Coordinates of C-alpha atoms and ligand atoms in Angstrom, one line a residue:
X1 CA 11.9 12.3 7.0
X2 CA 12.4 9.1 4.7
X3 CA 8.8 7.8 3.7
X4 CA 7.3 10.5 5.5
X5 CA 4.6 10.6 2.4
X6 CA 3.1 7.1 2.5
X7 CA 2.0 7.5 6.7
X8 CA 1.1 10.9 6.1
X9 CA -1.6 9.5 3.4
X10 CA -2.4 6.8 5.3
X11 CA -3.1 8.5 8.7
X12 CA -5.3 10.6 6.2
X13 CA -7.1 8.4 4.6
X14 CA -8.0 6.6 7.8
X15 CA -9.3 9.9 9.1
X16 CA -11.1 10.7 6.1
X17 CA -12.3 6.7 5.9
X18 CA -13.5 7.4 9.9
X19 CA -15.1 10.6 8.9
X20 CA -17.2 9.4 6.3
X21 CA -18.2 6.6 7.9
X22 CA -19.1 8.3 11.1
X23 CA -20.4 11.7 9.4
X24 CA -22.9 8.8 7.3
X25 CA -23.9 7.5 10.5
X26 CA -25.0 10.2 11.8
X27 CA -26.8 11.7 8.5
X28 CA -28.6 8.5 8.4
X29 CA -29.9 8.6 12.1
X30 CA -30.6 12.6 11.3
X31 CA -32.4 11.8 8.3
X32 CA -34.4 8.8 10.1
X33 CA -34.7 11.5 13.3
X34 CA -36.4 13.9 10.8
X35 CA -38.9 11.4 8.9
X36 CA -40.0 10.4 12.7
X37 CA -40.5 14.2 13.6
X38 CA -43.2 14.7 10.2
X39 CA -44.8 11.6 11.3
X40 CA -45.2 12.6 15.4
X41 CA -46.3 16.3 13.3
X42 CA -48.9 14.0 11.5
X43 CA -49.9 12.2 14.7
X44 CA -50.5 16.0 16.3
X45 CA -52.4 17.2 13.5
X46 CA -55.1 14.3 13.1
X47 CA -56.0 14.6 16.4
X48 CA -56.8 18.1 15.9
X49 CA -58.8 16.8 12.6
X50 CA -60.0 14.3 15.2
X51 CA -62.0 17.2 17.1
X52 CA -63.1 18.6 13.6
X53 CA -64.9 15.7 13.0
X54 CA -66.1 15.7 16.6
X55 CA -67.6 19.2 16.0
X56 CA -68.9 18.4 12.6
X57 CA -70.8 15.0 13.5
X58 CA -72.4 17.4 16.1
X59 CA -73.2 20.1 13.4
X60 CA -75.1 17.1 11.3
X61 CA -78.5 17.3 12.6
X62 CA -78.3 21.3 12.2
X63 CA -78.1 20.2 8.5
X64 CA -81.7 20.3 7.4
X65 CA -83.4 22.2 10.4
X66 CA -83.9 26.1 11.0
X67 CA -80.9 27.1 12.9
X68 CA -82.1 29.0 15.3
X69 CA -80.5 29.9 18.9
X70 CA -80.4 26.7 19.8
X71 CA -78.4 26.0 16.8
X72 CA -75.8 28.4 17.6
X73 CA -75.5 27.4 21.3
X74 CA -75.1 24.1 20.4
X75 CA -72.3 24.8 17.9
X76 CA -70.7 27.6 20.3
X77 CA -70.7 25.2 22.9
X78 CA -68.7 22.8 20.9
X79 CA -66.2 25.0 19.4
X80 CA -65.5 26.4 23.3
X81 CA -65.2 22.8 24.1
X82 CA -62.8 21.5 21.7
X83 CA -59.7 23.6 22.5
X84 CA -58.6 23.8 18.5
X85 CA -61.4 24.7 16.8
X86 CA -62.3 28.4 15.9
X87 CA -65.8 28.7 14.3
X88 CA -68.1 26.0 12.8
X89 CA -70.8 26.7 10.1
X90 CA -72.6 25.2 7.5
X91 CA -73.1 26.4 4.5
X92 CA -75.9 25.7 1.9
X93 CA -76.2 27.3 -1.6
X94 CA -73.3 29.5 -0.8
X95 CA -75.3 31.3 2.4
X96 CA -74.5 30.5 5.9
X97 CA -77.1 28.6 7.6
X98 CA -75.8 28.4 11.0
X99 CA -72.4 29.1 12.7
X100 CA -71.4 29.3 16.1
X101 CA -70.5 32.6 16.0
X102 CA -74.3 34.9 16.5
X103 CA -76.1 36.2 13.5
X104 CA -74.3 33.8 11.2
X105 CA -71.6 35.1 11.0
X106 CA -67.7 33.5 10.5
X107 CA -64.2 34.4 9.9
X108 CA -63.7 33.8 5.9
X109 CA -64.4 37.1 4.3
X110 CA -66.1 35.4 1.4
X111 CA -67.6 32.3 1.6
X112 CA -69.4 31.9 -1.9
X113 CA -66.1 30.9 -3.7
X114 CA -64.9 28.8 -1.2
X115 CA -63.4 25.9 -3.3
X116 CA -65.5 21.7 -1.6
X117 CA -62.4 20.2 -0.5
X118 CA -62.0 18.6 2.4
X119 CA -58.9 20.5 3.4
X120 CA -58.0 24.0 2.4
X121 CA -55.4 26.6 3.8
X122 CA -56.9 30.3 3.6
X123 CA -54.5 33.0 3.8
X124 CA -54.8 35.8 6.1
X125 CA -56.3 38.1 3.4
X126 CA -59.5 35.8 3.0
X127 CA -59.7 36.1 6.8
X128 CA -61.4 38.4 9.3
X129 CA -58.9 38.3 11.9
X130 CA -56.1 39.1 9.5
X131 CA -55.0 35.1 10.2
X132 CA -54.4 32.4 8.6
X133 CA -57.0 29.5 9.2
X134 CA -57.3 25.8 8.1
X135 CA -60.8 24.6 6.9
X136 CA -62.0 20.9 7.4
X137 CA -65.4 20.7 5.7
X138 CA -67.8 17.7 5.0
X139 CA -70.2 17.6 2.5
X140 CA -73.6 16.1 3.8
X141 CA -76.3 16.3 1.3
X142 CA -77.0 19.9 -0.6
X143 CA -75.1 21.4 2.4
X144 CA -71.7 21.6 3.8
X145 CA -70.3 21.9 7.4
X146 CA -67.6 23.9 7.7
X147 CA -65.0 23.9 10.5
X148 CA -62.0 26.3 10.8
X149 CA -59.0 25.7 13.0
X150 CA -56.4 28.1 13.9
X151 CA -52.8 28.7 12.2
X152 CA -51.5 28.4 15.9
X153 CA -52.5 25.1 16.9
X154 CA -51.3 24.1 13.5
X155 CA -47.7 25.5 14.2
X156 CA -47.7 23.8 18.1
X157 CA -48.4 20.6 16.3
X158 CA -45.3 21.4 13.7
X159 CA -43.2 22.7 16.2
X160 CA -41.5 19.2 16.9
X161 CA -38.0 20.0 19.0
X162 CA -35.6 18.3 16.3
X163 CA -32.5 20.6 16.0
X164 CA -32.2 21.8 12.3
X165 CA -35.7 20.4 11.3
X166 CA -38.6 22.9 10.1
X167 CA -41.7 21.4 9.3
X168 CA -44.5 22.8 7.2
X169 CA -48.0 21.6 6.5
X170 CA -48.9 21.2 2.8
X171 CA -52.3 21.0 1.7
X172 CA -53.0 20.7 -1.8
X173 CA -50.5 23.7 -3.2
X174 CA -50.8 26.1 -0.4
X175 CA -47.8 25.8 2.9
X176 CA -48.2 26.7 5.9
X177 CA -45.1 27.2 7.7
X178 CA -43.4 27.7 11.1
X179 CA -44.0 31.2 10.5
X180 CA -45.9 33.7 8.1
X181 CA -48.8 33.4 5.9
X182 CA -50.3 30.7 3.8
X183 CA -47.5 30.0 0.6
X184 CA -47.8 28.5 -2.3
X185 CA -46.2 25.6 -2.7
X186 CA -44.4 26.0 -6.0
X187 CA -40.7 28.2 -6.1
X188 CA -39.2 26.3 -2.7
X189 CA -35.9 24.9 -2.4
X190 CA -34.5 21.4 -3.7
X191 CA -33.9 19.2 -0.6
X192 CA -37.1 18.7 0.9
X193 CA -38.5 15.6 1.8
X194 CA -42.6 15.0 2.6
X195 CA -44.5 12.3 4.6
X196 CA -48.0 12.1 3.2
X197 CA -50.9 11.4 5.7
X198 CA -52.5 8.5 5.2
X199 CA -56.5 9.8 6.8
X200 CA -56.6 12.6 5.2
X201 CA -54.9 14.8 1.9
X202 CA -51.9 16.4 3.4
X203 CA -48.5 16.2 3.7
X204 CA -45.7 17.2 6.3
X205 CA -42.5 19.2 4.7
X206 CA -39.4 19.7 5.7
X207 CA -35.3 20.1 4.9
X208 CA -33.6 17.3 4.3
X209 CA -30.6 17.3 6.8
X210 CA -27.3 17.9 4.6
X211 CA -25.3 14.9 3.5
X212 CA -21.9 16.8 5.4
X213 CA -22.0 19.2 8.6
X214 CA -18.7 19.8 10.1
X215 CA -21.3 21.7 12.9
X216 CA -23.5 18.3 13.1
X217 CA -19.7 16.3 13.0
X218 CA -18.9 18.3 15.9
X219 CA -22.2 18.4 17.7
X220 CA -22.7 14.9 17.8
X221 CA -19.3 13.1 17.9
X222 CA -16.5 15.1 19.2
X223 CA -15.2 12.0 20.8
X224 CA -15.8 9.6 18.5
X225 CA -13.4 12.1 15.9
X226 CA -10.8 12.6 18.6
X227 CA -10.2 9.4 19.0
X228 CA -10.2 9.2 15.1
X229 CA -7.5 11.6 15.0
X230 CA -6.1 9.5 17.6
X231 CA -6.1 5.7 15.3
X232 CA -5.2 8.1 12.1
X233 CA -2.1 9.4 14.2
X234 CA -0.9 6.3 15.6
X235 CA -1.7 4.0 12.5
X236 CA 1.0 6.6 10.8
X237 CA 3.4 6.9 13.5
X238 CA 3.4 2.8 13.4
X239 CA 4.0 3.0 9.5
X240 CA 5.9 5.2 9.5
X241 CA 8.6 3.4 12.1
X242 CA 8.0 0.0 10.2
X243 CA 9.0 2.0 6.2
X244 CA 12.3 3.5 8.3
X245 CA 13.0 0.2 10.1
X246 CA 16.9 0.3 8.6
X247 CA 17.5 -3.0 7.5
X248 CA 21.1 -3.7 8.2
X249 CA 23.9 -4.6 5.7
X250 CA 24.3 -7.5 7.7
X251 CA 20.6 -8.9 7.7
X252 CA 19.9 -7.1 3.7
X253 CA 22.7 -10.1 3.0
X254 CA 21.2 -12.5 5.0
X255 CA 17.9 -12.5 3.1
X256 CA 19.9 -12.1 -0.3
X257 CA 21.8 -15.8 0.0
X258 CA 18.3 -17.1 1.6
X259 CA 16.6 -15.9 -1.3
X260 CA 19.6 -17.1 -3.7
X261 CA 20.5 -14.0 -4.8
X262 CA 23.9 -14.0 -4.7
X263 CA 24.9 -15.9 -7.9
X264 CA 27.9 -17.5 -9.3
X265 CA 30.0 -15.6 -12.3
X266 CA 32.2 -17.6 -14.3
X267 CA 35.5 -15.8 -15.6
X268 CA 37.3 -18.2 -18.0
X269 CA 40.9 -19.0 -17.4
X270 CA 43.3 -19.4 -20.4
X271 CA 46.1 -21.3 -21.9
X272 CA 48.4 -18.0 -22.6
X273 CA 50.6 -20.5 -24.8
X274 CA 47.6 -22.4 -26.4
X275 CA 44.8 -19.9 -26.2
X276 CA 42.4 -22.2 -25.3
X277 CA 40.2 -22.5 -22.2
X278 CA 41.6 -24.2 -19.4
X279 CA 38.8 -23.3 -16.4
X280 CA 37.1 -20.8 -14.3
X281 CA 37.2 -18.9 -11.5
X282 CA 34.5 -17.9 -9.8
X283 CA 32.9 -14.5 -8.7
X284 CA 30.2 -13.7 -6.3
X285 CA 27.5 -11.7 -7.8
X286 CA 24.1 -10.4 -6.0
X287 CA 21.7 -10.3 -8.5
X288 CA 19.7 -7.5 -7.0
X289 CA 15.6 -7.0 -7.2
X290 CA 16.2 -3.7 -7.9
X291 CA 19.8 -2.2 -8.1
X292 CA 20.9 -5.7 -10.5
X293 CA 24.2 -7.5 -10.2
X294 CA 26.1 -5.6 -7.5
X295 CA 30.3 -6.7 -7.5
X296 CA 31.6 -8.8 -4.8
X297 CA 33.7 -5.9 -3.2
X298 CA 30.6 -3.9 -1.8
X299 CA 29.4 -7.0 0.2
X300 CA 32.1 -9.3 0.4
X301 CA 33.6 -7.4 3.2
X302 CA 30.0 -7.4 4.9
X303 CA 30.2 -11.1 4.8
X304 CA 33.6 -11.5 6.3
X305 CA 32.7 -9.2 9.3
X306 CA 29.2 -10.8 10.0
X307 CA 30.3 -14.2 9.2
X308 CA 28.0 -14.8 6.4
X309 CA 30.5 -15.7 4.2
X310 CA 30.5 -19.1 5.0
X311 CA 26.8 -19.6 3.8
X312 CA 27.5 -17.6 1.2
X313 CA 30.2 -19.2 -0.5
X314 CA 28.9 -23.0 0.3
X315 CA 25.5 -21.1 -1.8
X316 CA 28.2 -20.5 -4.3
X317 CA 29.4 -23.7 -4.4
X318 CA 26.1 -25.8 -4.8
X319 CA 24.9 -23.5 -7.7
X320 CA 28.5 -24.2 -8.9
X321 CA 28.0 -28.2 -8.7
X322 CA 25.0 -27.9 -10.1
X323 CA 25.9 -25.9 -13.0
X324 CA 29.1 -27.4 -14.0
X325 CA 27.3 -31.3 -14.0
X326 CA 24.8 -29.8 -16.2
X327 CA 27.3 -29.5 -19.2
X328 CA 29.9 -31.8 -17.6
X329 CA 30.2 -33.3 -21.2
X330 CA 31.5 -29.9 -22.4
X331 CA 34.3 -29.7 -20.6
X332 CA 37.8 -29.9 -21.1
X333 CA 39.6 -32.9 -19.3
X334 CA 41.4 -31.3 -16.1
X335 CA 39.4 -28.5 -16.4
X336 CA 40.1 -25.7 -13.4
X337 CA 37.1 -24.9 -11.4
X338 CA 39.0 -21.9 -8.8
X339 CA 36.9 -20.7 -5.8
X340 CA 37.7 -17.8 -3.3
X341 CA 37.8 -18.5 0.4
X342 CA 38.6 -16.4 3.3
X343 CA 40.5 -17.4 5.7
X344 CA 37.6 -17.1 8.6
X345 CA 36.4 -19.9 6.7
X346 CA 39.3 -22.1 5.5
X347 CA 39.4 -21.8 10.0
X348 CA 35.9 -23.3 10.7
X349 CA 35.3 -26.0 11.9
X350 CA 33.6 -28.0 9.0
X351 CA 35.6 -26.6 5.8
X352 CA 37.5 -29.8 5.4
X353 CA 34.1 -32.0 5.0
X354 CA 32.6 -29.1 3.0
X355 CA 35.0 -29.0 0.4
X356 CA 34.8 -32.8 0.5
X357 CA 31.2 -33.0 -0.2
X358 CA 32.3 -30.4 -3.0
X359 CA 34.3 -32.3 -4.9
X360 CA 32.2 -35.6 -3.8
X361 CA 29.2 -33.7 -5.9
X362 CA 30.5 -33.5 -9.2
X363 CA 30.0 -35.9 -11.8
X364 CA 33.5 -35.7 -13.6
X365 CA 36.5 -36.9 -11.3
X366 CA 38.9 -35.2 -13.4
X367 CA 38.2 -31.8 -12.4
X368 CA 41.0 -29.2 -10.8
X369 CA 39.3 -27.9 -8.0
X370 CA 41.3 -24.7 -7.0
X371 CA 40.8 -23.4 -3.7
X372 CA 42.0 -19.8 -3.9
X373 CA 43.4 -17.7 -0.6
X374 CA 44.0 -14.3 -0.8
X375 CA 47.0 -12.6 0.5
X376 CA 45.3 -9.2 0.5
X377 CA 44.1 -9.9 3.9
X378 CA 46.6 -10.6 6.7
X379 CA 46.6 -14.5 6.7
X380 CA 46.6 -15.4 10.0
X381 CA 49.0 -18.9 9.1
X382 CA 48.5 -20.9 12.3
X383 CA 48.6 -24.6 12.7
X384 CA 45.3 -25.4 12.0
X385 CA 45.0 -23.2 8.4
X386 CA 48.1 -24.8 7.6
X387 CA 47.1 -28.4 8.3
X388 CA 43.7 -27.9 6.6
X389 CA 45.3 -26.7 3.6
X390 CA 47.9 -29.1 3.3
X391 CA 45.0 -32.0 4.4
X392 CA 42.9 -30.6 1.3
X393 CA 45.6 -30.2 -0.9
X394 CA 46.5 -34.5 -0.2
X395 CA 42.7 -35.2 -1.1
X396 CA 43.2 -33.7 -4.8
X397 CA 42.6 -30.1 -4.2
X398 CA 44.7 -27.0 -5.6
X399 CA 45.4 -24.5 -3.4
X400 CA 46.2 -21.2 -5.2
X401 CA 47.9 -18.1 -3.4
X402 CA 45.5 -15.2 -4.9
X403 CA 46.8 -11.5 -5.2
X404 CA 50.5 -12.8 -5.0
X405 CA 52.7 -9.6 -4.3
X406 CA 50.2 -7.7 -2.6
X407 CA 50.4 -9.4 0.9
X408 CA 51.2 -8.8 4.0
X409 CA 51.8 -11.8 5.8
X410 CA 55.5 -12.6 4.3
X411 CA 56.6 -15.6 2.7
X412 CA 57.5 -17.7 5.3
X413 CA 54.4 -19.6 5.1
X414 CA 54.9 -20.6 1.9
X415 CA 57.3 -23.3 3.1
X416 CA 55.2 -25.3 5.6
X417 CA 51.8 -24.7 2.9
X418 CA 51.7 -27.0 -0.4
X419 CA 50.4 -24.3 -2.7
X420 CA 49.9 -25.5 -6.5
X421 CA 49.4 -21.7 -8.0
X422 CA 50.4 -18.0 -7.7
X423 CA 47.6 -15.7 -9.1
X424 CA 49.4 -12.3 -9.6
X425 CA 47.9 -9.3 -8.7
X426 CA 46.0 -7.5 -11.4
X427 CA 47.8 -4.1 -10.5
X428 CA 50.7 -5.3 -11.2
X429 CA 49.8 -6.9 -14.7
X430 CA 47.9 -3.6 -15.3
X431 CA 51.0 -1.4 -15.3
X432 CA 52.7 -3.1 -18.4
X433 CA 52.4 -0.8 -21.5
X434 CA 55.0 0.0 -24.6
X435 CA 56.9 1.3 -22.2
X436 CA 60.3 -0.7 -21.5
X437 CA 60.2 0.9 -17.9
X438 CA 56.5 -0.2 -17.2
X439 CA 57.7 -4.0 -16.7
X440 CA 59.9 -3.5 -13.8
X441 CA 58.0 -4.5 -10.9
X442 CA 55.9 -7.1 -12.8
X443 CA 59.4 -8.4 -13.1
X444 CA 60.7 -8.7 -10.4
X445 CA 56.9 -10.2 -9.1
X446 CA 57.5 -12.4 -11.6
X447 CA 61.2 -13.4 -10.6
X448 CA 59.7 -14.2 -6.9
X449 CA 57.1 -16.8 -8.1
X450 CA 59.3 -18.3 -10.2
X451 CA 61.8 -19.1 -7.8
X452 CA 59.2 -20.2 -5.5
X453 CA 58.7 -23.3 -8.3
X454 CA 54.9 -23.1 -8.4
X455 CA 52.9 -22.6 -11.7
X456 CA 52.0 -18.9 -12.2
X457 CA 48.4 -17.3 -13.2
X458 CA 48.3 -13.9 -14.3
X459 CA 45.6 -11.9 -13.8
X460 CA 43.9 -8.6 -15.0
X461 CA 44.6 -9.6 -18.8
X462 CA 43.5 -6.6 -20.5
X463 CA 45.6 -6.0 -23.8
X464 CA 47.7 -7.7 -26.0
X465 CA 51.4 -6.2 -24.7
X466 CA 50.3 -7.5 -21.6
X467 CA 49.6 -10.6 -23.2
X468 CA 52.8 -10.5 -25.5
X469 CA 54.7 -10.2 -22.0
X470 CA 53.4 -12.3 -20.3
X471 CA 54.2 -15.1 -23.5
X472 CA 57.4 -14.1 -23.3
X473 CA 57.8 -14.8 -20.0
X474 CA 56.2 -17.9 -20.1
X475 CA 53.2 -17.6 -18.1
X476 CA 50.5 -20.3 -18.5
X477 CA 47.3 -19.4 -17.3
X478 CA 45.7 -16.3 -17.8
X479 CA 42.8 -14.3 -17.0
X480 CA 41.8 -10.8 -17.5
X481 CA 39.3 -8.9 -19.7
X482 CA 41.7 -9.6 -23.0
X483 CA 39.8 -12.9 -23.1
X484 CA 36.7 -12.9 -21.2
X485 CA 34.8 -10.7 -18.4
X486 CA 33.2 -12.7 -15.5
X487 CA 30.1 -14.0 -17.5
X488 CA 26.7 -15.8 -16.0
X489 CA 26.5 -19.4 -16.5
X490 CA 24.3 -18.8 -19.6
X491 CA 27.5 -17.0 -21.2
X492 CA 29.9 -19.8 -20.0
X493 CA 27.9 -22.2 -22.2
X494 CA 27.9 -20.1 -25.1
X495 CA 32.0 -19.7 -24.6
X496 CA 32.1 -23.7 -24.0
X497 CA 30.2 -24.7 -27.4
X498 CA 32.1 -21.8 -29.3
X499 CA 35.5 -23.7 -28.2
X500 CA 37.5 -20.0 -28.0
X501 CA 41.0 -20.6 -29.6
X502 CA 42.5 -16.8 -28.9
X503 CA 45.3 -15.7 -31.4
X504 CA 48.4 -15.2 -29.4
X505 CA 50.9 -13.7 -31.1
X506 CA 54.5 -13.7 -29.5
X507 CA 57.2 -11.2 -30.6
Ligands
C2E1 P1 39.9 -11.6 -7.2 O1 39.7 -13.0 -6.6 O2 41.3 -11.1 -7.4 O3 39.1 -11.7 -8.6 C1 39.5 -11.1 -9.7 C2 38.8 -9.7 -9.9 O4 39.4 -9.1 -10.9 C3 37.4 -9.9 -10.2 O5 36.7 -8.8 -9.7 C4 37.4 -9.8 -11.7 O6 36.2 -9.3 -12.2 C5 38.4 -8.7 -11.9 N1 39.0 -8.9 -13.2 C6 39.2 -9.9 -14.0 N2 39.8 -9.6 -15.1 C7 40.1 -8.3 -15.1 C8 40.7 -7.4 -16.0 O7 41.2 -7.7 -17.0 N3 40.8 -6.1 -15.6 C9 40.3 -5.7 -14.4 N4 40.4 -4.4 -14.1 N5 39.7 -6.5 -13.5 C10 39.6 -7.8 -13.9 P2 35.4 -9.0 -8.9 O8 34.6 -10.1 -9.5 O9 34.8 -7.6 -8.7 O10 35.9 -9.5 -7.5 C11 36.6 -8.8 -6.7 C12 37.1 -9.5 -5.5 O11 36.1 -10.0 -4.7 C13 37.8 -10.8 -5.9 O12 39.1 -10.5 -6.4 C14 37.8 -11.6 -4.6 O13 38.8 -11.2 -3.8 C15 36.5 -11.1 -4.1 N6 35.5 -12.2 -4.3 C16 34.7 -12.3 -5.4 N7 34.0 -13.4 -5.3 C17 34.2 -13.9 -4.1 C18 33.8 -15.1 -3.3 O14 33.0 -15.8 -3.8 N8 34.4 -15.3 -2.1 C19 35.3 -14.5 -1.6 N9 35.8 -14.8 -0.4 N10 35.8 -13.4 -2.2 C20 35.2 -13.2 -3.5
CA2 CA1 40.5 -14.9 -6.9
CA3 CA1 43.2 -11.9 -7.6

């Protein structure tokens, strides 16, 4: 389960992202669904108010006459005619003049305090009928028609089919709602939102559809979230296969010599006799984004398999070129430049003109350019290695025999090969102590190389009875931690400018 975590909270957040978005969507169409419902309520209602005005332009000339039966008729007749009006009356100094209802008579249980507004909501209490009623009344001179309508036409014209939406009519502080009496307006919940009318002083109410609804979600987009659920899923899944793509050794290395990440270290060779510095050999480093320098062993072996070794070491080499001409005037004439090859590569095709180029690339001519072969490895001595070697070794190279003593290829090669050095193993340097015992093998090492007549370098220097015994027996070139680590070039010039004379003291 390897970068499980970073998917996981992406497929979320894509799901949450979708859900917002889509949940918004649909609260904004709701909300917009809801403002057109008040204003289809409004629409209902004025043409209710339409018929009042009907009735009350008819009641006009009933104003300033004796009412009479004819009166009445006339106003029954209208108020049986217009299917949403109740009663119709005018009212003058508080009496009722005429109504349509006989004998004067109406449906408000008190008329003298009846507020001159155009619209009022009466409760049921002020009412006859134990109902609410809305009044629509128009002044016209010292009088003032009077027309009730019904709570029940008022609630058909609220009752708009939106799913979640009540409306309520609001006139001045009184509500009437869906159900129930005439409120007051005052004490109601938050989230209401109002269209006002714009012929006459009311206003529609209603709930404001909530911002989130997991019903609504549901309700409206079940297949819009399922195939959320279904992006969220697979934009993870895709993620998640793309963080636990396993990048191989092989192509990990690839990208690191691309990138030049693999760097050259320089560990100074030394003049046991003279302690003074005589070259370098160099090391493979990958200087690592994250994990910094890594040593050769862990990758060099992932080279040789994958082949990558050859672009890796001719990486080496340029950086190599490139540092050593920057502080060519720093170094010592015949100064020893050693590089490590594998044989896979000594065997291909172009080494000879690579190594060339090498030595072509330098500014100083006088350089010893050491070409080091391991004998760890099984040297597969055919022919071709031989007559590469030998070719190289004509056009000024050294070849050095690296890890002398731990091979496994015999000597016999050693006769047909020109080889200018023996590096000695490190383990067997590393076993001389005080001890007169610990010398033994290192001895008889020793006794080999010398009577193979080639110069010896002894490796894995690390303290000064290696040292002593390796003075003592006359070895000229060392290397080993006594003197110097493998340093960056950075180091190497520091070591160059300091000119390191090392004490060597022989017993
Ligand atoms: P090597 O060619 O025998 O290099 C010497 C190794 O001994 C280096 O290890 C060096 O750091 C280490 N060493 C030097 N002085 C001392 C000392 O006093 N004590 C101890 N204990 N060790 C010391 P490093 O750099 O880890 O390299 C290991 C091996 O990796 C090298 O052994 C060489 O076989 C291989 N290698 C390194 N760079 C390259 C390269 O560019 N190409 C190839 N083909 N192989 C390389
Ligand atoms: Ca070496
Ligand atoms: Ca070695």
């Amino acid at each position: 389960m390897r970068n499980a975590l970073i998917p996981i909270a992406a497929a979320l957040a894509i799901l949450i992202l979708g859900v917002f978005i889509v949940n918004t969507q649909i609260w904004y169409t709701t909300r917009a669904d809801s403002f057109s419902g008040a204003r289809y309520a409004i629409k209902n209602i004025n043409a209710i108010f339409a018929e009042a005005r009907h009735a009350t332009r008819l009641a006009v000339p009933l104003v300033d006459i004796e009412c009479g039966m004819e009166g009445e008729y006339r106003l029954g007749t209208e108020a049986a005619l217009q299917p949403h009006i109740r009663t119709i009356f005018i009212l003058k100094d508080k009496t009722v003049t005429c109504s349509n209802l006989p004998g004067n008579r109406m449906l408000l249980r008190d008329v003298t305090t009846l507020p001159d507004r155009q619209l009022l909501l009466v409760p049921a209490s002020s009412t006859v009928n134990g109902l609410p009623v809305l009044i629509f009344q128009t002044r016209q001179a010292e009088s003032r028609i009077v027309v009730t309508i019904s709570d029940s036409h008022l609630r058909d014209a609220l009752d708009i089919p939106l799913k979640d939406v009540v409306y309520s009519l609001k006139v001045g502080n009184a509500i009437l709602g869906m159900t129930g009496d005439v409120l007051p307006a005052g004490n109601r919940q938050t989230h209401i939102l109002h269209v006002r009318a714009d012929d006459y002083p009311y206003s529609i109410e209603f709930n404001a559809p909530p911002l989130f609804s997991l019903h609504r979600l549901l309700a409206r987009s079940a297949w819009v979230l399922l195939f959320l659920v279904l992006i969220a899923g697979m934009a993870g899944y895709i993620l998640y296969k793309y963080l636990n793509k396993s990048t191989s050794p092989d192509e990990a290395l690839r990208r690191a010599i691309a990138r030049n990440e693999i760097v050259p270290f320089y560990q100074p060779v030394m003049n046991g006799q003279e302690g003074t510095l005589r070259g370098v050999e160099v090391l493979a480093r990958w200087k690592h984004p994250r994990a910094g320098y890594i040593s050769p062993g862990s990758f060099i072996p992932v080279a040789e398999k994958s082949g990558l070794i050859v672009p890796l070491t001719r990486s080496l080499m340029e950086q190599t070129v490139t540092h050593m001409n920057a502080i060519s005037s720093k170094l010592p004439e015949g100064f020893h430049i050693g590089i490590n090859f594998s044989a896979s590569h000594i065997s291909s095709q172009n080494f000879v003109e690579e190594c060339l180029t090498f030595k072509n690339s330098f500014n100083r001519s006088d350089l010893n350019l050491v070409l080091e072969v391991t004998e760890r490895e099984p040297l597969d001595i055919d022919e071709h290695l031989v007559q590469t070697l030998n070719h190289l070794h004509e056009n000024g190279f050294a070849i050095a025999l690296d890890d002398f003593g731990t091979g496994y290829s015999g000597l016999s090669y050693l006769h047909d090969l020109h080889i200018d050095y023996i590096k000695i193993d490190q383990s067997f340097v590393g076993r001389v102590n005080g001890h007169k015992d610990s010398t033994r093998i290192l001895d008889s090492v020793l006794d080999l190389a010398r009577s193979l007549n080639i110069s010896i370098v002894a490796e894995g220097v690390e303290t000064q009875e290696q040292l002593d015994y390796l003075n003592r027996n006359d070895i000229t070139f060392l290397q080993g931690y006594y003197f110097f680590r493998p340093v960056p070039f950075t180091e190497l010039i520091k070591i160059l400018l300091s000119k390191p004379k090392v004490k060597v003291r022989v017993e």
